[in-house]
Coordinates of C-alpha atoms in Angstrom, one line a residue:
X1 CA -16.5 145.5 139.0
X2 CA -16.1 149.0 140.8
X3 CA -15.2 151.6 138.7
X4 CA -16.2 154.6 140.4
X5 CA -13.0 155.4 141.6
X6 CA -11.0 155.2 138.2
X7 CA -10.3 158.4 136.3
X8 CA -9.9 157.4 132.1
X9 CA -8.5 160.6 131.4
X10 CA -5.0 159.2 134.1
X11 CA -5.4 155.7 134.2
X12 CA -6.7 155.5 130.5
X13 CA -7.7 151.7 129.9
X14 CA -8.2 148.6 132.2
X15 CA -9.1 145.7 131.2
X16 CA -12.3 144.3 132.1
X17 CA -10.6 140.6 133.6
X18 CA -11.1 138.6 136.7
X19 CA -14.8 136.5 137.6
X20 CA -17.9 136.8 135.0
X21 CA -20.6 135.4 135.8
X22 CA -20.6 131.7 133.5
X23 CA -23.5 130.1 132.5
X24 CA -22.9 126.9 130.2
X25 CA -25.3 126.8 127.3
X26 CA -27.6 129.2 128.0
X27 CA -28.0 132.4 127.1
X28 CA -29.4 134.8 129.4
X29 CA -31.7 137.6 128.5
X30 CA -30.8 141.2 129.9
X31 CA -31.4 141.6 133.3
X32 CA -32.1 138.0 133.9
X33 CA -30.9 136.9 137.3
X34 CA -30.2 133.0 137.5
X35 CA -30.1 131.4 141.8
X36 CA -27.7 129.5 141.2
X37 CA -24.8 131.1 139.8
X38 CA -21.2 129.9 137.9
X39 CA -18.4 132.0 137.6
X40 CA -15.8 132.1 135.3
X41 CA -11.8 133.8 135.3
X42 CA -11.6 135.9 132.8
X43 CA -10.1 135.6 130.0
X44 CA -10.2 132.0 129.9
X45 CA -10.7 129.1 127.3
X46 CA -13.9 127.1 128.3
X47 CA -13.2 123.6 127.8
X48 CA -11.5 122.3 130.9
X49 CA -14.9 124.5 132.6
X50 CA -17.7 122.7 130.5
X51 CA -15.6 120.2 129.8
X52 CA -15.3 120.5 125.5
X53 CA -14.6 123.1 123.8
X54 CA -17.9 122.9 121.3
X55 CA -20.9 124.5 122.3
X56 CA -22.6 127.7 123.4
X57 CA -22.8 129.6 126.4
X58 CA -23.0 133.5 128.0
X59 CA -21.1 135.7 129.9
X60 CA -22.6 139.3 131.9
X61 CA -20.6 141.2 134.0
X62 CA -22.2 144.3 135.6
X63 CA -20.2 147.9 136.5
X64 CA -20.4 150.6 138.3
X65 CA -18.5 153.6 136.4
X66 CA -17.6 157.2 137.0
X67 CA -19.8 159.9 138.1
X68 CA -18.7 162.6 136.1
X69 CA -18.3 161.0 132.4
X70 CA -18.3 163.5 129.5
X71 CA -20.4 163.2 126.4
X72 CA -17.7 165.3 124.9
X73 CA -14.5 162.3 126.0
X74 CA -16.9 159.3 125.5
X75 CA -15.8 155.9 126.7
X76 CA -15.8 152.6 124.3
X77 CA -15.3 149.3 124.4
X78 CA -12.6 147.7 123.0
X79 CA -13.6 143.2 122.1
X80 CA -10.3 141.4 121.0
X81 CA -11.3 137.6 120.2
X82 CA -13.5 135.2 121.1
X83 CA -13.7 131.1 119.4
X84 CA -15.5 131.5 116.8
X85 CA -18.8 134.0 117.3
X86 CA -20.5 136.3 120.0
X87 CA -22.5 139.0 120.6
X88 CA -21.9 141.8 123.0
X89 CA -24.8 143.1 124.6
X90 CA -24.5 146.4 126.6
X91 CA -27.8 147.1 128.8
X92 CA -30.2 145.3 126.8
X93 CA -28.6 146.9 123.4
X94 CA -27.0 144.7 120.6
X95 CA -23.4 146.6 120.2
X96 CA -21.0 144.5 118.5
X97 CA -21.6 141.6 116.8
X98 CA -18.5 139.1 115.6
X99 CA -19.5 135.6 113.0
X100 CA -22.8 134.5 114.0
X101 CA -23.2 132.9 117.6
X102 CA -26.0 130.3 117.8
X103 CA -27.5 127.2 119.8
X104 CA -26.3 124.7 117.1
X105 CA -23.3 124.3 114.3
X106 CA -26.0 124.3 111.7
X107 CA -26.4 128.2 112.0
X108 CA -23.1 129.0 113.9
X109 CA -20.7 131.9 111.5
X110 CA -17.6 131.5 112.2
X111 CA -15.3 134.8 112.3
X112 CA -12.5 136.2 113.8
X113 CA -12.4 140.5 114.0
X114 CA -11.6 143.1 116.8
X115 CA -14.7 144.9 117.2
X116 CA -14.3 148.6 118.9
X117 CA -17.1 150.7 120.4
X118 CA -18.6 153.8 121.6
X119 CA -20.8 152.8 124.8
X120 CA -23.8 154.8 125.7
X121 CA -23.3 157.7 128.5
X122 CA -26.5 156.8 130.6
X123 CA -26.4 156.2 133.8
X124 CA -23.6 154.6 135.8
X125 CA -24.7 151.0 136.5
X126 CA -23.3 148.9 133.3
X127 CA -24.1 145.2 132.2
X128 CA -22.5 143.6 129.6
X129 CA -23.8 139.9 128.5
X130 CA -21.9 138.0 126.2
X131 CA -23.7 135.0 123.6
X132 CA -20.3 133.3 122.6
X133 CA -20.5 130.0 120.5
X134 CA -17.6 127.6 119.3
X135 CA -18.1 124.7 116.6
X136 CA -15.1 125.1 114.5
X137 CA -12.3 125.6 116.9
X138 CA -10.3 122.9 119.0
X139 CA -10.6 125.6 121.7
X140 CA -13.6 127.9 123.3
X141 CA -13.8 131.0 125.2
X142 CA -12.6 134.8 125.4
X143 CA -8.9 135.1 124.4
X144 CA -8.5 138.2 125.4
X145 CA -10.7 140.7 128.5
X146 CA -12.0 143.6 127.0
X147 CA -10.7 146.6 127.6
X148 CA -12.7 149.6 128.5
X149 CA -11.3 153.6 128.3
X150 CA -11.8 156.3 126.3
X151 CA -12.6 156.1 122.8
X152 CA -9.9 158.7 121.3
X153 CA -7.7 156.8 123.3
X154 CA -9.0 153.3 122.6
X155 CA -8.4 154.5 118.4
X156 CA -5.1 155.5 119.5
X157 CA -3.4 152.4 120.5
X158 CA -5.6 150.3 117.3
X159 CA -3.8 152.7 115.1
X160 CA -0.4 151.5 116.5
X161 CA -0.9 148.4 117.0
X162 CA -2.0 148.3 113.1
X163 CA 1.5 150.0 112.2
X164 CA 3.2 147.7 114.5
X165 CA 2.1 144.2 112.0
X166 CA 2.0 147.1 108.8
X167 CA 5.6 147.5 109.2
X168 CA 6.1 144.0 110.1
X169 CA 4.5 142.6 106.9
X170 CA 6.4 144.8 104.9
X171 CA 9.9 144.7 105.2
X172 CA 9.8 140.8 106.1
X173 CA 7.4 140.9 102.8
X174 CA 10.3 143.3 100.5
X175 CA 13.3 141.4 102.9
X176 CA 11.8 137.7 100.7
X177 CA 10.9 139.2 97.7
X178 CA 14.5 141.1 97.9
X179 CA 16.3 138.0 98.2
X180 CA 14.3 135.8 96.3
X181 CA 15.5 138.3 93.1
X182 CA 18.9 137.7 94.4
X183 CA 18.5 134.3 94.2
X184 CA 17.3 134.2 90.7
X185 CA 20.4 136.0 89.5
X186 CA 22.8 133.9 92.1
X187 CA 21.1 130.3 92.1
X188 CA 24.0 128.7 93.0
X189 CA 23.8 130.3 96.7
X190 CA 20.7 128.1 97.9
X191 CA 20.3 130.0 101.1
X192 CA 19.0 132.8 99.4
X193 CA 16.5 131.2 98.2
X194 CA 15.2 129.1 101.7
X195 CA 15.9 132.7 103.0
X196 CA 14.0 134.1 100.9
X197 CA 11.0 132.1 101.2
X198 CA 10.9 132.8 106.0
X199 CA 10.9 135.9 105.3
X200 CA 8.6 135.9 102.4
X201 CA 6.1 133.0 104.4
X202 CA 6.4 134.3 107.6
X203 CA 5.1 138.5 106.2
X204 CA 2.1 136.7 106.1
X205 CA 1.4 136.4 109.9
X206 CA 1.0 139.8 111.2
X207 CA -1.9 140.3 108.5
X208 CA -3.9 137.4 110.2
X209 CA -2.8 137.7 113.7
X210 CA -3.2 140.3 116.1
X211 CA -5.6 143.4 114.2
X212 CA -6.0 140.7 111.3
X213 CA -4.9 143.7 108.9
X214 CA -6.0 141.4 106.1
X215 CA -9.7 142.0 107.0
X216 CA -8.7 145.6 106.4
X217 CA -7.7 144.9 102.6
X218 CA -10.0 142.1 102.0
X219 CA -13.5 142.4 104.2
X220 CA -15.2 139.0 103.0
X221 CA -11.8 137.3 103.7
X222 CA -13.2 133.5 105.1
X223 CA -12.9 132.9 108.4
X224 CA -11.0 129.2 107.7
X225 CA -8.8 130.8 104.8
X226 CA -7.3 132.9 107.3
X227 CA -6.9 130.6 110.7
X228 CA -4.9 128.5 107.6
X229 CA -2.9 131.0 106.8
X230 CA -2.6 131.5 110.6
X231 CA -1.2 128.1 111.3
X232 CA 0.6 127.7 107.5
X233 CA 2.5 130.9 108.4
X234 CA 4.1 128.9 111.6
X235 CA 4.5 125.9 109.5
X236 CA 5.6 126.3 106.7
X237 CA 8.1 128.8 107.9
X238 CA 9.9 126.6 110.2
X239 CA 11.1 123.4 107.4
X240 CA 12.3 127.0 105.4
X241 CA 14.0 127.9 108.4
X242 CA 15.9 124.4 108.7
X243 CA 16.8 123.9 104.8
X244 CA 18.1 127.6 105.3
X245 CA 20.3 126.8 108.5
X246 CA 22.0 123.5 107.0
X247 CA 22.5 125.4 103.3
X248 CA 24.9 127.7 105.5
X249 CA 26.3 125.5 108.2
X250 CA 25.9 122.2 106.3
X251 CA 29.0 120.9 109.0
X252 CA 27.5 122.3 111.9
X253 CA 23.9 120.8 111.5
X254 CA 22.9 117.0 110.8
X255 CA 21.2 117.0 107.4
X256 CA 19.0 114.1 108.3
X257 CA 18.1 115.4 112.0
X258 CA 17.2 118.6 109.1
X259 CA 15.4 116.8 106.8
X260 CA 13.3 114.7 109.6
X261 CA 12.3 118.0 110.9
X262 CA 11.3 119.5 107.5
X263 CA 9.5 116.4 106.5
X264 CA 7.9 116.8 110.4
X265 CA 6.6 120.3 109.3
X266 CA 5.7 120.1 105.6
X267 CA 3.6 116.9 106.9
X268 CA 1.4 119.6 109.4
X269 CA 1.8 121.3 107.2
X270 CA -0.8 119.4 104.5
X271 CA -2.8 118.2 107.2
X272 CA -3.6 122.6 107.7
X273 CA -4.3 122.4 104.0
X274 CA -6.3 119.0 103.1
X275 CA -8.3 119.4 106.3
X276 CA -10.6 122.0 108.7
X277 CA -10.1 124.0 111.7
X278 CA -11.8 121.0 113.8
X279 CA -9.4 119.2 112.8
X280 CA -5.7 120.7 112.2
X281 CA -6.3 122.9 115.3
X282 CA -5.9 120.2 117.0
X283 CA -2.1 119.8 116.2
X284 CA -0.8 123.0 117.5
X285 CA 0.2 121.7 120.9
X286 CA 2.3 119.0 119.2
X287 CA 3.2 121.2 116.5
X288 CA 4.9 123.5 119.5
X289 CA 6.0 120.3 121.0
X290 CA 9.0 119.3 117.8
X291 CA 10.1 123.1 117.5
X292 CA 11.1 123.0 121.2
X293 CA 13.0 119.6 120.5
X294 CA 14.5 121.1 116.9
X295 CA 15.2 124.7 119.3
X296 CA 17.3 122.9 122.1
X297 CA 19.3 121.0 119.9
X298 CA 20.4 124.1 117.5
X299 CA 20.8 125.6 120.5
X300 CA 23.5 122.7 121.5
X301 CA 25.1 122.3 118.4
X302 CA 25.6 125.8 117.6
X303 CA 26.9 126.3 121.3
X304 CA 29.9 124.1 120.5
X305 CA 30.3 125.0 117.0
X306 CA 30.7 128.6 118.3
X307 CA 32.6 127.7 121.3
X308 CA 35.1 126.0 118.7
X309 CA 35.4 128.1 116.0
X310 CA 33.8 125.8 113.7
X311 CA 32.8 128.4 111.2
X312 CA 31.9 132.2 111.5
X313 CA 28.7 133.3 111.9
X314 CA 27.5 131.1 114.3
X315 CA 27.0 133.2 116.8
X316 CA 25.1 135.8 115.3
X317 CA 22.8 132.8 114.1
X318 CA 22.7 131.8 117.8
X319 CA 21.2 135.9 118.2
X320 CA 18.7 135.5 115.8
X321 CA 17.1 132.0 116.9
X322 CA 17.1 133.5 120.4
X323 CA 14.8 136.4 119.8
X324 CA 12.6 133.2 117.5
X325 CA 12.5 131.6 120.3
X326 CA 12.3 133.8 123.2
X327 CA 9.1 135.2 120.6
X328 CA 7.2 132.1 120.5
X329 CA 7.6 130.1 124.0
X330 CA 5.8 133.9 124.6
X331 CA 2.9 133.1 122.1
X332 CA 3.1 129.5 123.2
X333 CA 2.4 130.6 127.2
X334 CA -0.1 133.3 126.5
X335 CA -2.4 130.5 124.4
X336 CA -1.9 128.8 127.2
X337 CA -2.8 132.5 129.6
X338 CA 0.0 131.0 131.8
X339 CA 1.2 135.2 130.6
X340 CA -0.7 138.3 129.4
X341 CA 0.3 139.2 126.4
X342 CA 0.0 139.0 122.7
X343 CA 1.0 137.7 119.8
X344 CA 5.2 138.2 118.9
X345 CA 6.2 135.4 116.3
X346 CA 6.3 138.3 113.7
X347 CA 8.2 140.2 115.5
X348 CA 10.7 137.5 116.6
X349 CA 11.3 136.7 112.7
X350 CA 11.6 139.5 111.8
X351 CA 14.7 140.3 114.5
X352 CA 16.2 137.2 112.8
X353 CA 15.4 138.4 109.6
X354 CA 17.3 141.3 109.9
X355 CA 20.2 140.0 112.2
X356 CA 21.0 137.1 109.1
X357 CA 20.0 140.4 106.3
X358 CA 22.9 141.6 108.3
X359 CA 25.2 138.1 108.1
X360 CA 24.6 137.7 104.4
X361 CA 25.6 141.1 103.2
X362 CA 28.9 140.8 105.2
X363 CA 29.4 137.3 103.6
X364 CA 28.5 138.7 100.5
X365 CA 30.5 141.8 100.6
X366 CA 33.6 139.1 101.7
X367 CA 32.7 137.2 98.0
X368 CA 32.9 140.6 96.3
X369 CA 36.4 141.8 98.0
X370 CA 37.7 138.5 97.1
X371 CA 36.6 138.1 94.0
X372 CA 37.7 141.2 93.3
X373 CA 41.3 141.3 94.0
X374 CA 41.6 137.1 92.8
X375 CA 40.0 139.6 89.1
X376 CA 43.0 142.1 90.2
X377 CA 45.6 139.9 90.3
X378 CA 44.5 137.3 87.3
X379 CA 45.0 140.7 85.2
X380 CA 48.2 141.5 86.4
X381 CA 49.5 137.9 86.2
X382 CA 47.4 138.3 82.6
X383 CA 49.5 141.2 81.5
X384 CA 52.4 139.4 82.8
X385 CA 51.8 136.8 80.6
X386 CA 50.9 138.9 77.6
X387 CA 54.4 140.8 78.4
X388 CA 56.3 137.4 78.3
X389 CA 54.9 136.1 75.5
X390 CA 55.8 139.3 73.5
X391 CA 58.7 139.8 75.1
X392 CA 60.2 136.1 73.9
X393 CA 58.3 137.3 70.1
X394 CA 60.3 139.8 69.8
X395 CA 63.7 138.0 70.7
X396 CA 62.8 135.7 68.3
X397 CA 62.0 138.8 65.8
X398 CA 65.3 140.1 67.6
X399 CA 67.6 137.3 66.6
X400 CA 66.2 137.3 62.6
X401 CA 66.2 141.0 62.5
X402 CA 69.7 140.8 63.4
X403 CA 70.8 138.4 61.0
X404 CA 69.0 140.0 58.2
X405 CA 69.9 143.8 59.2
X406 CA 73.6 142.3 59.2
X407 CA 74.0 141.0 56.1
X408 CA 72.4 144.2 54.4
X409 CA 75.3 146.2 56.2
X410 CA 77.8 144.2 54.5
X411 CA 76.3 144.5 51.3
X412 CA 76.5 148.4 51.7
X413 CA 79.9 148.9 53.0
X414 CA 80.7 146.7 49.9
X415 CA 78.2 148.7 47.5
X416 CA 80.5 152.4 49.4
X417 CA 84.0 150.5 48.9
X418 CA 83.2 149.1 45.7
X419 CA 82.6 152.6 44.5
X420 CA 84.8 155.4 45.8
X421 CA 84.0 158.0 43.0
X422 CA 80.2 157.8 43.7
X423 CA 78.2 160.7 43.8
X424 CA 78.0 162.1 47.1
X425 CA 73.7 162.1 47.1
X426 CA 74.3 158.4 46.4
X427 CA 77.2 158.4 49.8
X428 CA 74.7 160.2 51.4
X429 CA 71.7 158.2 51.1
X430 CA 74.1 154.9 51.1
X431 CA 74.4 156.0 55.3
X432 CA 71.0 156.8 55.7
X433 CA 69.7 153.0 54.5
X434 CA 73.0 152.2 57.0
X435 CA 71.6 154.7 60.0
X436 CA 67.4 152.9 59.3
X437 CA 69.1 150.0 59.4
X438 CA 70.9 150.1 62.6
X439 CA 67.2 151.9 64.3
X440 CA 65.8 148.7 63.1
X441 CA 67.9 146.5 64.7
X442 CA 67.7 148.6 68.2
X443 CA 64.4 148.6 67.6
X444 CA 64.5 144.9 67.3
X445 CA 67.0 144.1 70.3
X446 CA 65.1 146.7 72.4
X447 CA 67.6 148.9 73.1
X448 CA 69.0 152.1 71.5
X449 CA 72.8 152.9 71.0
X450 CA 72.2 156.4 71.3
X451 CA 75.4 159.1 69.8
X452 CA 73.9 162.5 71.2
X453 CA 76.2 165.5 70.5
X454 CA 75.2 169.6 71.3
X455 CA 73.1 170.4 67.7
X456 CA 71.8 174.4 67.4
X457 CA 67.9 174.1 66.9
X458 CA 67.6 176.1 64.2
X459 CA 70.7 175.0 62.2
X460 CA 69.2 171.4 63.6
X461 CA 65.9 171.8 61.6
X462 CA 67.1 174.1 58.9
X463 CA 69.2 171.3 57.6
X464 CA 65.9 168.7 57.6
X465 CA 63.9 171.2 55.4
X466 CA 65.2 169.9 52.2
X467 CA 64.4 165.8 53.7
X468 CA 60.7 167.1 54.8
X469 CA 60.0 168.6 51.7
X470 CA 61.1 166.1 49.7
X471 CA 58.8 164.1 51.1
X472 CA 55.8 166.6 50.7
X473 CA 56.4 167.1 46.8
X474 CA 53.2 165.9 45.4
X475 CA 50.9 167.7 48.3
X476 CA 50.0 171.3 48.2
X477 CA 51.3 170.8 52.2
X478 CA 53.1 174.1 53.8
X479 CA 56.1 173.7 56.3
X480 CA 56.2 176.3 59.2
X481 CA 59.3 176.6 61.7
X482 CA 58.1 178.4 64.6
X483 CA 61.6 178.5 66.4
X484 CA 61.3 180.3 70.2
X485 CA 64.3 178.8 71.7
X486 CA 66.8 178.3 69.8
X487 CA 69.7 176.9 71.4
X488 CA 71.8 173.8 71.9
X489 CA 70.7 170.9 72.7
X490 CA 72.0 167.4 73.0
X491 CA 70.3 164.6 71.1
X492 CA 71.0 161.9 68.8
X493 CA 70.5 163.7 65.7
X494 CA 70.2 160.7 63.2
X495 CA 67.7 158.9 65.5
X496 CA 65.7 162.3 66.8
X497 CA 65.8 163.0 62.7
X498 CA 64.2 159.1 61.7
X499 CA 61.6 160.3 65.1
X500 CA 60.8 164.3 62.6
X501 CA 60.6 162.1 59.9
X502 CA 58.3 159.4 60.9
X503 CA 55.9 162.2 62.0
X504 CA 56.4 164.4 58.3
X505 CA 55.3 160.6 56.1
X506 CA 52.1 161.1 59.2
X507 CA 50.9 164.0 58.5
X508 CA 51.6 163.4 54.0
X509 CA 49.6 160.3 54.6
X510 CA 47.0 162.7 56.6
X511 CA 46.5 165.3 55.2
X512 CA 43.6 164.7 52.1
X513 CA 45.6 167.5 49.1
X514 CA 46.7 170.3 50.8
X515 CA 47.6 171.6 54.5
X516 CA 50.9 172.6 56.6
X517 CA 53.5 171.0 58.9
X518 CA 54.5 173.1 62.2
X519 CA 57.8 172.6 63.9
X520 CA 57.6 174.5 67.4
X521 CA 60.5 174.7 70.0
X522 CA 59.1 176.6 72.9
X523 CA 61.7 177.0 76.8
X524 CA 59.6 176.7 79.8
X525 CA 60.8 176.2 83.3
X526 CA 64.2 174.7 82.6
X527 CA 61.6 171.9 80.1
X528 CA 62.0 172.4 76.0
X529 CA 58.7 171.8 74.1
X530 CA 59.7 170.4 70.8
X531 CA 55.8 170.3 68.9
X532 CA 54.6 168.8 66.0
X533 CA 51.3 169.4 64.8
X534 CA 48.8 169.5 61.5
X535 CA 45.7 169.7 60.1
X536 CA 45.5 166.3 59.3
X537 CA 42.5 163.7 59.2
X538 CA 43.5 162.7 62.9
X539 CA 43.7 159.3 65.0
X540 CA 41.1 157.4 66.1
X541 CA 41.0 156.5 69.6
X542 CA 41.8 153.2 69.9
X543 CA 44.8 153.7 67.7
X544 CA 46.2 156.2 70.2
X545 CA 45.7 153.7 73.1
X546 CA 47.8 151.8 71.3
X547 CA 50.4 154.1 70.8
X548 CA 50.2 154.4 74.6
X549 CA 50.2 150.8 75.4
X550 CA 51.3 148.9 73.1
X551 CA 54.8 148.2 71.4
X552 CA 53.5 147.3 67.7
X553 CA 50.9 149.9 66.4
X554 CA 50.2 152.0 63.3
X555 CA 48.0 154.9 62.5
X556 CA 48.0 153.0 58.5
X557 CA 45.5 150.3 57.4
X558 CA 48.9 148.4 56.3
X559 CA 50.6 149.7 58.6
X560 CA 53.5 147.6 59.8
X561 CA 53.4 149.0 63.6
X562 CA 57.0 150.8 63.6
X563 CA 56.1 154.1 63.1
X564 CA 53.9 156.2 65.8
X565 CA 55.3 153.9 68.7
X566 CA 59.3 153.6 67.1
X567 CA 58.6 156.9 67.2
X568 CA 57.5 156.9 70.9
X569 CA 61.0 155.0 72.1
X570 CA 62.9 157.1 70.6
X571 CA 62.1 160.1 72.3
X572 CA 61.6 158.1 76.0
X573 CA 65.3 156.8 74.9
X574 CA 66.5 160.4 75.2
X575 CA 65.1 160.5 78.8
X576 CA 62.5 162.6 77.1
X577 CA 58.5 162.6 77.8
X578 CA 56.6 161.9 74.5
X579 CA 52.6 163.5 74.8
X580 CA 50.3 162.9 71.8
X581 CA 46.6 164.7 71.0
X582 CA 44.9 163.8 68.3
X583 CA 41.5 164.0 67.2
X584 CA 39.3 163.1 64.1
X585 CA 39.2 165.9 61.5
X586 CA 41.0 168.2 63.8
X587 CA 44.8 166.7 63.0
X588 CA 47.5 166.2 65.5
X589 CA 49.3 167.3 67.9
X590 CA 53.0 166.0 69.1
X591 CA 55.5 166.8 72.2
X592 CA 58.9 166.1 72.8
X593 CA 59.5 167.3 76.0
X594 CA 63.7 167.7 76.9
X595 CA 64.9 169.0 80.1
X596 CA 67.5 171.7 79.6
X597 CA 71.1 170.7 81.4
X598 CA 71.9 173.9 82.6

């Protein structure tokens, strides 16, 4: 091979392909010339040339190097792989050895490993002699031709290929682990299990092919284990892949055919596990045929399903399978020496896994949104059901309460008219009791009959002072009035009085021994604020939520639920707002907000 015009800086690496001298079952010595020369085209398996895959041989190539080679930028020889052991001599010096090549099976030690060595810089003529042997694999020979180039350039491409393999391994491995964790959480989704295992098994392949990253991590890994992992990463990925397709699209693919395909693949995997390399390496061609047959079947079925729109996601499945199919065919052609590429099935699996991860994430998102909407609808239906039950319960309570209140009012009227000369205080109390019964009746019927009147604020609250002080007579509670607004307000005097006395009772219960109860009035932007506050024990957060959202709530341990909720209903019946702010041990502040009419 004449490389005298080659410029390593511009043309980078050159593959040493083409015709090499080939000597079957001979190990020629450096410089040894043979009268009868045989040639083989590199790269090539020697099976056809030697009519067997087992044996040993010698390769030789003479190269004329460029005249100017800088010692600062040395050349290197990159040697790929051979089945299954070899030594490389440069001008008679042993430069590379992988495994232990031998003339006999007993002394041969197989190994797969890529090697790079710096070439000596003496002279322009270089003789390359390779001694190779194979007694284990069904294919014998050199898979890829050696390459020659600048050492830095060869190292660079080696690291690029290693980074590529590590990326594929990491992406597939992490994807597999994540989906197995998802399956552990949602075990009813079998597709996550099969998909996770498919990605996990496929992640092994970048470690045991091409740069054989597993040898960088574990240099003493046995050669037979590497070969088994190489085959199993394909043989086991296929049945898992078929099971995943069936779990996602049971209405598209045949369960019977899928089970048959998976069973066949598992049988091939068992052969790999049980038998030596010399046996299971012969199964690859048959397995490739089975894989191609089922790939065609899947293309036909998914093509029909996509056309008939049987199920969403078939187009994405076709796209993912296309990547696997194209790269798998490339590998088949590569091992047959019909294309000069490299192993690419791991890249195809990565593309498939990436597409299916998107598909599964999209379907999971749809399921989540559906469940979220269903949950929200269920909440609405539940609230409506609770409201109906409360309404029915209150209707029954209202019916019986109306009858009871009606009887009480009749007796109060009889008591009032049968004692025309009764004390005015008694008459006032009787009137108060009658009004209270009306309030209970309104509450039970879920309605209010307001009897509004224009009342002056200051005069109205002064009239309430005796009743409030009467409530506070057993405790040292100071009643504080602070009126900034003293004009009239349109209210139902009795119902607002009932609400205020209710607040005063709550303050009395909340203040332990001594404290204060303040009533304020403020006007701002056409709004009147009536503020009631105390320095009692306050109200718990749970009770506050009940006041806001439930019809019956109380701040007392043994209360009946007609307390602050009743006050809130009275205020809202006046088209006013009811606000409450309370913190434990800091007191309570309740505000009525009325809109003043101009």
